[in-house]
CSV table of C-alpha atoms in Angstrom, one decimal:
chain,number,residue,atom,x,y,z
A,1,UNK,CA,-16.1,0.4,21.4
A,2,UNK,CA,-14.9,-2.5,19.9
A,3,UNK,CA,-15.6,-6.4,19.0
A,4,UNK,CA,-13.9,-9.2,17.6
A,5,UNK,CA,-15.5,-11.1,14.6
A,6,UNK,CA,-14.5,-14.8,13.3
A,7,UNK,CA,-12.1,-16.0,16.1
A,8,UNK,CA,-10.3,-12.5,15.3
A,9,UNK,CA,-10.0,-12.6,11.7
A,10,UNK,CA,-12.2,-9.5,11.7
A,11,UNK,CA,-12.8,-6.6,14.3
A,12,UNK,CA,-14.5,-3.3,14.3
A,13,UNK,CA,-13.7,-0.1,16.1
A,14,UNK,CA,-16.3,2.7,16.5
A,15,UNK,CA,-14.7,6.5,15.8
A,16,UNK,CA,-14.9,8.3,19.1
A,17,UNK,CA,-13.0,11.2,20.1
A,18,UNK,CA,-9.0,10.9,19.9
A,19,UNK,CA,-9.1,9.1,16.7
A,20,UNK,CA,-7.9,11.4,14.8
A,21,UNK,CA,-3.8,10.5,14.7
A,22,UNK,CA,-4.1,7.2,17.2
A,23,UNK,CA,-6.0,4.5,16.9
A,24,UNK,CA,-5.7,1.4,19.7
A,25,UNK,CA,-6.7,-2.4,18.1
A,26,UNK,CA,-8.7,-4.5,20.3
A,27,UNK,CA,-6.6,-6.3,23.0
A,28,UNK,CA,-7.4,-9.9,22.2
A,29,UNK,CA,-6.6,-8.8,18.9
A,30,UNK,CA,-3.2,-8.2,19.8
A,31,UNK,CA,-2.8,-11.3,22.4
A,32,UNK,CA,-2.7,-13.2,19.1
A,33,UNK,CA,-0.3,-11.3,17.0
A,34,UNK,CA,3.4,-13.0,16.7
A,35,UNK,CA,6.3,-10.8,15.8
A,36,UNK,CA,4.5,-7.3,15.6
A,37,UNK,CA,5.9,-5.5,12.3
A,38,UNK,CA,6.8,-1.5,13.1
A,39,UNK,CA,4.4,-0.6,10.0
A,40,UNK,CA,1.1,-2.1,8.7
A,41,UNK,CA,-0.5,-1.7,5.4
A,42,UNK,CA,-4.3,-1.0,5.1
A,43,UNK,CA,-6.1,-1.3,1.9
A,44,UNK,CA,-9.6,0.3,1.5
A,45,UNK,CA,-11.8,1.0,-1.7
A,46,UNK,CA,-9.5,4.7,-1.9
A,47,UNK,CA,-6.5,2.7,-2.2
A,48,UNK,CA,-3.4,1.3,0.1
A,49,UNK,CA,-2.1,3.2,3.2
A,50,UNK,CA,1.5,2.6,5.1
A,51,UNK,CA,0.5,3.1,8.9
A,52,UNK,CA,3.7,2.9,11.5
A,53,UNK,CA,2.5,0.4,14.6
A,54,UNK,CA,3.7,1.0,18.1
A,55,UNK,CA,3.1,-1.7,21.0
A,56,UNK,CA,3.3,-1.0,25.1
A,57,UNK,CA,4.4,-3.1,27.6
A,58,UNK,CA,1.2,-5.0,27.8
A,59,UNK,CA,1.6,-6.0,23.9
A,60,UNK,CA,-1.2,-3.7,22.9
A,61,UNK,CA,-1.1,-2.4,19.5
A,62,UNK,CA,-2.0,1.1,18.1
A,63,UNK,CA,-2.3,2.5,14.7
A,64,UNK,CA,0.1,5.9,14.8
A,65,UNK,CA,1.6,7.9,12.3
A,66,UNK,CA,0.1,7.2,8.9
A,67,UNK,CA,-3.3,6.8,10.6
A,68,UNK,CA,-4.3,10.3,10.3
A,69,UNK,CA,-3.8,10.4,6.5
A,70,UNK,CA,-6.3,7.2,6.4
A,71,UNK,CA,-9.0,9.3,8.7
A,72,UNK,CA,-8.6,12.8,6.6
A,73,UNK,CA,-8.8,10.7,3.1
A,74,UNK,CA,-11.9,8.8,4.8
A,75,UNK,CA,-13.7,11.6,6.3
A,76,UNK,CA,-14.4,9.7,9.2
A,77,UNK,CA,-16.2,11.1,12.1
A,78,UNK,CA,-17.1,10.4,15.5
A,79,UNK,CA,-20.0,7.6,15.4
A,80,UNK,CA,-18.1,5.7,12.3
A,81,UNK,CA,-17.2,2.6,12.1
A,82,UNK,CA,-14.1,1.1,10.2
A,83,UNK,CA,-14.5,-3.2,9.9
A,84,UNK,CA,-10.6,-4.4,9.4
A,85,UNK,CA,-10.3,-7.6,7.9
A,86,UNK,CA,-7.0,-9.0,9.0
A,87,UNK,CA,-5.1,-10.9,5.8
A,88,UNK,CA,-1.7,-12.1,7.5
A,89,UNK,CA,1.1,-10.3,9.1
A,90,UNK,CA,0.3,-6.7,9.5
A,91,UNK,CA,-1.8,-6.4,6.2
A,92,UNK,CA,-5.4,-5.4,6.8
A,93,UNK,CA,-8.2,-4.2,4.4
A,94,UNK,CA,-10.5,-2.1,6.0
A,95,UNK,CA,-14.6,-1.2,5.1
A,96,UNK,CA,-15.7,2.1,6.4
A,97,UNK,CA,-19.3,2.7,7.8
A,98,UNK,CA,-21.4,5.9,8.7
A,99,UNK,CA,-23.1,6.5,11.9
A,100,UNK,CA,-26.6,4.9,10.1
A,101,UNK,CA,-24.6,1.7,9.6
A,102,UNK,CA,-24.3,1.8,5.7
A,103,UNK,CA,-21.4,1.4,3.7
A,104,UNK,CA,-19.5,4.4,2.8
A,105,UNK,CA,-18.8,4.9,-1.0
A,106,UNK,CA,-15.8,6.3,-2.5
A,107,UNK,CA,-15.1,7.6,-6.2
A,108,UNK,CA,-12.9,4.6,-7.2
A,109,UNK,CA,-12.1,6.6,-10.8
A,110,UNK,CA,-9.4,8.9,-9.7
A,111,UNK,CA,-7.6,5.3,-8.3
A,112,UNK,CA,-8.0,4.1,-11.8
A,113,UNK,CA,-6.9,7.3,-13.5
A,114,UNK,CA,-3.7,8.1,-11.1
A,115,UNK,CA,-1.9,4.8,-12.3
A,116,UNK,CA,0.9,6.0,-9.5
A,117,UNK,CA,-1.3,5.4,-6.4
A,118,UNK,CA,-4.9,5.2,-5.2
A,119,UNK,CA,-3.6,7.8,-2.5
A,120,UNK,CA,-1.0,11.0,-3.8
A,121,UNK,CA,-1.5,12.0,0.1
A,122,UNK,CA,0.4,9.0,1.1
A,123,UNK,CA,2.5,9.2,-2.0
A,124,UNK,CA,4.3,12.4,-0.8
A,125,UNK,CA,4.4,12.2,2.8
A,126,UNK,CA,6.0,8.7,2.6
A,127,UNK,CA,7.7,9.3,-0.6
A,128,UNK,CA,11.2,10.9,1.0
A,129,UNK,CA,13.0,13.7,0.5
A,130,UNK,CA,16.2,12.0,-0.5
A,131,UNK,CA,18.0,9.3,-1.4
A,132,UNK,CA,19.0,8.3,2.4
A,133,UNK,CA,15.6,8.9,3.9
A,134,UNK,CA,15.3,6.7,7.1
A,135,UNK,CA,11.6,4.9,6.2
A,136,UNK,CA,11.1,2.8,3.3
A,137,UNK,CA,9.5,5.3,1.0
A,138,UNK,CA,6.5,3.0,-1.4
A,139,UNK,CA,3.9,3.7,-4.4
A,140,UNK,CA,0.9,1.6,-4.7
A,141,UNK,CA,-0.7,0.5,-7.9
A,142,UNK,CA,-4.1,-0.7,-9.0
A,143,UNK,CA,-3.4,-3.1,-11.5
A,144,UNK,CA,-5.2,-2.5,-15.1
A,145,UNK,CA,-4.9,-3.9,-18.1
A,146,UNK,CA,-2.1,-2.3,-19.7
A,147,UNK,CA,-0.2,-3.8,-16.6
A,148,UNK,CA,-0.7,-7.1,-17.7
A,149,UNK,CA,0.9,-9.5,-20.4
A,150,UNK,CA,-2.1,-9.3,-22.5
A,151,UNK,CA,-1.3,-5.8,-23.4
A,152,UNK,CA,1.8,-4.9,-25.8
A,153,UNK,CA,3.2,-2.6,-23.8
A,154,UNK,CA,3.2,-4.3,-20.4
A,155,UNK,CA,4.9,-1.9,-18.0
A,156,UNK,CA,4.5,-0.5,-14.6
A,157,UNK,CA,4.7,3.2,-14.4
A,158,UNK,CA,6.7,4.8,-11.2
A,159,UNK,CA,5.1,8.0,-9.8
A,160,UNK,CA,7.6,11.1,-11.0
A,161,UNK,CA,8.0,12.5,-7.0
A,162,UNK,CA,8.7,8.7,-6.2
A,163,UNK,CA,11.2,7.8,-8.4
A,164,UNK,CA,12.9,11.5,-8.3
A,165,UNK,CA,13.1,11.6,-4.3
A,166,UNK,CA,14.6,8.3,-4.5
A,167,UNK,CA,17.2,8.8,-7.2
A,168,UNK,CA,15.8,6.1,-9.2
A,169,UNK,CA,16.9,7.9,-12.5
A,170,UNK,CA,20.9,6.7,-11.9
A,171,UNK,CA,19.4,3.3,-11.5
A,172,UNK,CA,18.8,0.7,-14.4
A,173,UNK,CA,17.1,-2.1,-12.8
A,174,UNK,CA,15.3,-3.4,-9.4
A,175,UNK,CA,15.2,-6.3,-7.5
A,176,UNK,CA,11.2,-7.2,-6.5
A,177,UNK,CA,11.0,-9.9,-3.8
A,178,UNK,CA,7.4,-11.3,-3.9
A,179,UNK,CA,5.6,-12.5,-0.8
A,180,UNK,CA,7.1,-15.8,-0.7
A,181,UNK,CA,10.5,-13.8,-0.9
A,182,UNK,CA,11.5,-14.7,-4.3
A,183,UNK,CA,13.5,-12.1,-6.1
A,184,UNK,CA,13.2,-11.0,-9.7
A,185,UNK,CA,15.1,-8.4,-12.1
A,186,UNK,CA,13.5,-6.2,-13.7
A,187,UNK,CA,14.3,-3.2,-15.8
A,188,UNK,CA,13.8,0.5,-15.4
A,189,UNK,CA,13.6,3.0,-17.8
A,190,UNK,CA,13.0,6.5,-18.5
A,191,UNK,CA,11.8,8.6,-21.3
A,192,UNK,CA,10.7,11.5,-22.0
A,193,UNK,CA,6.8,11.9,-23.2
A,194,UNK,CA,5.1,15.4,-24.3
A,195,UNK,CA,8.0,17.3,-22.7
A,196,UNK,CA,7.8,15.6,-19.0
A,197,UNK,CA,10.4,12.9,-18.0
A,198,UNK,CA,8.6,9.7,-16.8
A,199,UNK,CA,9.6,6.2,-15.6
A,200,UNK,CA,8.3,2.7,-15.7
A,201,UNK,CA,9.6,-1.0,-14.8
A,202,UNK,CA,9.4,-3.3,-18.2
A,203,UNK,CA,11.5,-6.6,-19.0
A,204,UNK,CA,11.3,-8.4,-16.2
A,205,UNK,CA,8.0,-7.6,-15.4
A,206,UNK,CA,6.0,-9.9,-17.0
A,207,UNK,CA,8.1,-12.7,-15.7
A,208,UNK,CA,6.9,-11.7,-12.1
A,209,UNK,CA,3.4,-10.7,-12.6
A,210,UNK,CA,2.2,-14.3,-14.4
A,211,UNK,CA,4.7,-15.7,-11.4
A,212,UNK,CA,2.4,-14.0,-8.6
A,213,UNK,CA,-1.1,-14.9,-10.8
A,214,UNK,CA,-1.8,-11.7,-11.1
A,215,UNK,CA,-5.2,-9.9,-12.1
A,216,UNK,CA,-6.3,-6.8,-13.3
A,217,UNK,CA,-8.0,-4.9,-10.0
A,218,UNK,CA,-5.0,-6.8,-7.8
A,219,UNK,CA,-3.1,-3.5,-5.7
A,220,UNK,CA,0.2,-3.9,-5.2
A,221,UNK,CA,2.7,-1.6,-3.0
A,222,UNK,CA,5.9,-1.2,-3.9
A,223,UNK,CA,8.5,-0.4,-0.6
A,224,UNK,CA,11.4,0.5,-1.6
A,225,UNK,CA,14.0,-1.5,1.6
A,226,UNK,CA,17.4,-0.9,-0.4
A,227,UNK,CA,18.4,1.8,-2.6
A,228,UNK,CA,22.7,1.6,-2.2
A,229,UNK,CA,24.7,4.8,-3.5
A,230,UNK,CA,26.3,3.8,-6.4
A,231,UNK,CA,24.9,0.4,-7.1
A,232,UNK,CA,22.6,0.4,-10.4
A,233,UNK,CA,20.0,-1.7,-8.5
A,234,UNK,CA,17.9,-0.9,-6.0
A,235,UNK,CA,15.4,-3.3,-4.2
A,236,UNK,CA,11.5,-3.7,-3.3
A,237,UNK,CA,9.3,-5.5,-1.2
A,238,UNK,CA,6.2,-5.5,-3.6
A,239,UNK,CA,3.0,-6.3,-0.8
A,240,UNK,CA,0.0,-8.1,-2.9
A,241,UNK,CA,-3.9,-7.8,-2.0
A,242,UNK,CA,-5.8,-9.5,-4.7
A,243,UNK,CA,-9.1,-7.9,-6.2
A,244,UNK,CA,-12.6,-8.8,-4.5
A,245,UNK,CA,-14.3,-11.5,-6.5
């Protein structure tokens, strides 16, 4: 069961058996989509998930791999009801109902404590196993005050399997290209802090984030789309989705 809200700016789908690891989006929902991306994000109160999109021959849509890691982390059931709020592209931010048609609410501290991602599941399935993995491997990031340029340190801190899987320690800098596809340098580095090796992005940083208007609560995924063998800079695609008001 499904419906189309707000001249398909919104749509719901009702959970009903096979949802588990597929899920199909409604087909005037799809008539309107231009230039279907192979991947979607979706952003929920738990954080951002990297879902891989495959379309038939009739241009109808379907949520695939990546899905089932948004319906374990959800507990969704049969009778549930996700709303997805479409936000351009292939960028969606979803609200997840129980069968008695309330809200479902999810522990939003562990998102605010794991600075890495809102979603480790998704961290290491998508994270790669090596420097030549075949999908763009990504982190997401709630931003918090220490993010920003009112704080002294001002630094984004890279997820240990991330950066490790990717090689990102023979790195010294990274290209981010913000939505409008501007590009900015910024710099890694690594330390070590009470005996483990960590990672974070600094100069460079603060350049982008007042670029972008940034704000604490904003998430932002970080995909990682070129990471060359034996260059000292890698690239991102840094996807935005700014904080409720």
């Amino acid at each position: 069961m499904e419906e189309n809200l707000q001249a398909a700016k919104r749509f719901f789908k009702v959970m009903t058996r096979d949802f588990h690891t597929k899920l199909a989006l409604p087909k005037s929902f799809c008539e309107g989509l231009v230039n279907v991306k192979k991947s979607a994000i979706i952003r929920s109160g738990k954080g951002s998930w990297k879902v891989k999109v495959s379309k038939d021959g009739n241009s109808m849509a379907c949520f695939e791999k990546g899905w089932g890691d948004f319906v374990r982390q959800h507990e969704l059931s049969v009778g549930d009801v996700v709303v997805f709020k479409h936000i351009g592209e292939m960028y969606f931010n979803a609200f997840v109902f129980d069968f008695t048609a309330c809200e479902k609410e999810f522990d939003e501290s562990l998102a605010k404590t794991n600075e890495g991602s809102n979603n480790l599941e998704a961290i290491k399935t998508n994270a790669g196993g090596s420097c030549h993995d075949s999908d763009n491997p990504y982190f997401t990031i709630t931003i918090q005050r220490h993010n920003s340029p009112t704080s002294k340190s001002n630094w984004v801190h890279i997820p240990a399997e991330f950066w490790r899987s990717n090689c990102l320690n023979k790195k010294s800098s990274v290209n981010l290209s913000d939505p409008s596809g501007k590009k900015w340098l910024v710099e890694l580095k690594f330390y070590e802090s009470a005996g483990n090796n960590r990672a974070m992005m600094s100069r460079g940083w603060r350049q982008f984030y007042e670029s972008n208007k940034l704000r604490i609560g904003d998430v932002c995924t970080f995909e990682l789309n070129h990471n060359p063998e034996g260059s000292t800079v890698a690239s991102m695609n840094v996807h935005i989705f700014p904080a409720s008001n």
